Amino acid sequence: MSDNNRSRAIDLAIGQIEKQFGKGSIMRLGEDTTLPGVKAISTGALSLDIAL
């Protein structure tokens, strides 16, 4: 499979996944994007909060 066909197939797959599950549900590794703000609730354990 040529690089052009491979890239097109990946773009189509990502488009279908985003359509089904919503934007941001999948992304390319190393892609320079910003993640939407995610609200978090403290667990009460600082070390666990940092790990999560």
CSV table of N, CA and C in Angstrom, one decimal:
chain,number,residue,atom,x,y,z
A,1,MET,N,0.9,-1.2,0.0
A,1,MET,CA,0.0,0.0,0.0
A,1,MET,C,0.9,1.2,0.0
A,2,SER,N,0.6,2.2,-0.9
A,2,SER,CA,1.5,3.4,-0.9
A,2,SER,C,1.2,4.3,0.2
A,3,ASP,N,2.1,5.2,0.5
A,3,ASP,CA,2.0,6.1,1.6
A,3,ASP,C,0.7,7.0,1.5
A,4,ASN,N,0.4,7.3,0.2
A,4,ASN,CA,-0.8,8.2,0.0
A,4,ASN,C,-2.1,7.4,0.3
A,5,ASN,N,-2.1,6.2,-0.1
A,5,ASN,CA,-3.3,5.4,0.2
A,5,ASN,C,-3.4,5.1,1.7
A,6,ARG,N,-2.3,4.8,2.3
A,6,ARG,CA,-2.3,4.5,3.8
A,6,ARG,C,-2.8,5.7,4.6
A,7,SER,N,-2.2,6.9,4.2
A,7,SER,CA,-2.6,8.1,4.9
A,7,SER,C,-4.1,8.4,4.7
A,8,ARG,N,-4.6,8.2,3.5
A,8,ARG,CA,-6.0,8.4,3.2
A,8,ARG,C,-6.9,7.4,4.0
A,9,ALA,N,-6.5,6.2,4.1
A,9,ALA,CA,-7.2,5.2,4.9
A,9,ALA,C,-7.3,5.5,6.4
A,10,ILE,N,-6.1,6.0,6.9
A,10,ILE,CA,-6.1,6.4,8.3
A,10,ILE,C,-7.0,7.6,8.5
A,11,ASP,N,-7.0,8.6,7.6
A,11,ASP,CA,-7.8,9.7,7.8
A,11,ASP,C,-9.3,9.3,7.8
A,12,LEU,N,-9.7,8.4,6.9
A,12,LEU,CA,-11.1,8.0,6.8
A,12,LEU,C,-11.5,7.2,8.1
A,13,ALA,N,-10.6,6.4,8.6
A,13,ALA,CA,-10.8,5.7,9.9
A,13,ALA,C,-11.0,6.6,11.0
A,14,ILE,N,-10.1,7.6,11.1
A,14,ILE,CA,-10.2,8.6,12.2
A,14,ILE,C,-11.5,9.4,12.1
A,15,GLY,N,-11.9,9.8,10.9
A,15,GLY,CA,-13.1,10.5,10.6
A,15,GLY,C,-14.3,9.7,11.1
A,16,GLN,N,-14.4,8.4,10.8
A,16,GLN,CA,-15.5,7.5,11.2
A,16,GLN,C,-15.5,7.4,12.7
A,17,ILE,N,-14.4,7.2,13.3
A,17,ILE,CA,-14.4,7.1,14.8
A,17,ILE,C,-14.8,8.4,15.5
A,18,GLU,N,-14.4,9.5,15.0
A,18,GLU,CA,-14.8,10.8,15.5
A,18,GLU,C,-16.3,11.1,15.3
A,19,LYS,N,-16.8,10.6,14.2
A,19,LYS,CA,-18.2,10.8,13.9
A,19,LYS,C,-19.1,9.9,14.9
A,20,GLN,N,-18.6,8.7,15.2
A,20,GLN,CA,-19.3,7.8,16.0
A,20,GLN,C,-19.2,8.1,17.5
A,21,PHE,N,-18.0,8.5,17.9
A,21,PHE,CA,-17.7,8.7,19.4
A,21,PHE,C,-17.4,10.1,19.8
A,22,GLY,N,-17.3,11.0,18.8
A,22,GLY,CA,-17.1,12.4,19.2
A,22,GLY,C,-15.7,12.9,18.9
A,23,LYS,N,-15.5,14.2,18.7
A,23,LYS,CA,-14.2,14.8,18.4
A,23,LYS,C,-13.3,14.6,19.6
A,24,GLY,N,-12.1,14.2,19.4
A,24,GLY,CA,-11.2,14.1,20.5
A,24,GLY,C,-11.1,12.7,21.1
A,25,SER,N,-12.0,11.8,20.5
A,25,SER,CA,-12.0,10.4,21.0
A,25,SER,C,-10.8,9.6,20.5
A,26,ILE,N,-10.2,10.1,19.4
A,26,ILE,CA,-9.0,9.5,18.9
A,26,ILE,C,-8.1,10.6,18.3
A,27,MET,N,-6.8,10.4,18.4
A,27,MET,CA,-5.9,11.4,17.8
A,27,MET,C,-4.6,10.7,17.4
A,28,ARG,N,-3.9,11.3,16.6
A,28,ARG,CA,-2.6,10.8,16.1
A,28,ARG,C,-1.5,11.0,17.2
A,29,LEU,N,-0.6,10.1,17.4
A,29,LEU,CA,0.5,10.2,18.3
A,29,LEU,C,1.4,11.3,17.8
A,30,GLY,N,1.7,12.3,18.7
A,30,GLY,CA,2.6,13.4,18.3
A,30,GLY,C,1.9,14.5,17.7
A,31,GLU,N,0.6,14.5,17.5
A,31,GLU,CA,-0.1,15.6,16.9
A,31,GLU,C,-0.2,16.7,17.9
A,32,ASP,N,0.0,17.9,17.5
A,32,ASP,CA,0.1,19.1,18.3
A,32,ASP,C,-1.4,19.6,18.5
A,33,THR,N,-2.1,19.1,19.4
A,33,THR,CA,-3.5,19.5,19.7
A,33,THR,C,-3.6,19.8,21.1
A,34,THR,N,-4.6,20.6,21.5
A,34,THR,CA,-4.9,20.9,22.8
A,34,THR,C,-6.1,20.1,23.3
A,35,LEU,N,-6.0,19.5,24.4
A,35,LEU,CA,-7.1,18.7,25.0
A,35,LEU,C,-8.1,19.6,25.6
A,36,PRO,N,-9.4,19.3,25.5
A,36,PRO,CA,-10.4,20.1,26.2
A,36,PRO,C,-10.3,20.0,27.7
A,37,GLY,N,-10.7,21.1,28.4
A,37,GLY,CA,-10.6,21.0,29.8
A,37,GLY,C,-11.5,19.9,30.4
A,38,VAL,N,-10.9,19.2,31.3
A,38,VAL,CA,-11.6,18.1,31.9
A,38,VAL,C,-11.7,18.4,33.4
A,39,LYS,N,-12.9,18.3,33.9
A,39,LYS,CA,-13.1,18.6,35.4
A,39,LYS,C,-12.6,17.4,36.1
A,40,ALA,N,-12.1,17.6,37.3
A,40,ALA,CA,-11.6,16.5,38.1
A,40,ALA,C,-12.0,16.7,39.6
A,41,ILE,N,-12.2,15.7,40.3
A,41,ILE,CA,-12.5,15.7,41.7
A,41,ILE,C,-11.4,15.1,42.5
A,42,SER,N,-11.0,15.8,43.5
A,42,SER,CA,-9.9,15.3,44.3
A,42,SER,C,-10.2,14.0,45.0
A,43,THR,N,-9.3,13.1,45.1
A,43,THR,CA,-9.5,11.8,45.7
A,43,THR,C,-9.2,11.9,47.2
A,44,GLY,N,-8.6,13.0,47.6
A,44,GLY,CA,-8.2,13.1,49.0
A,44,GLY,C,-6.7,12.7,49.3
A,45,ALA,N,-6.1,12.0,48.3
A,45,ALA,CA,-4.7,11.6,48.4
A,45,ALA,C,-3.9,12.3,47.3
A,46,LEU,N,-3.1,13.2,47.7
A,46,LEU,CA,-2.3,14.0,46.7
A,46,LEU,C,-1.5,13.2,45.7
A,47,SER,N,-0.9,12.1,46.2
A,47,SER,CA,-0.1,11.3,45.3
A,47,SER,C,-0.9,10.6,44.3
A,48,LEU,N,-2.2,10.2,44.7
A,48,LEU,CA,-3.1,9.6,43.7
A,48,LEU,C,-3.6,10.6,42.7
A,49,ASP,N,-3.9,11.8,43.2
A,49,ASP,CA,-4.4,12.9,42.3
A,49,ASP,C,-3.3,13.2,41.2
A,50,ILE,N,-2.0,13.2,41.6
A,50,ILE,CA,-1.0,13.5,40.7
A,50,ILE,C,-0.8,12.4,39.7
A,51,ALA,N,-1.0,11.1,40.1
A,51,ALA,CA,-0.8,10.0,39.3
A,51,ALA,C,-2.0,9.9,38.2
A,52,LEU,N,-3.2,10.3,38.6
A,52,LEU,CA,-4.3,10.3,37.7
A,52,LEU,C,-4.3,11.5,36.8
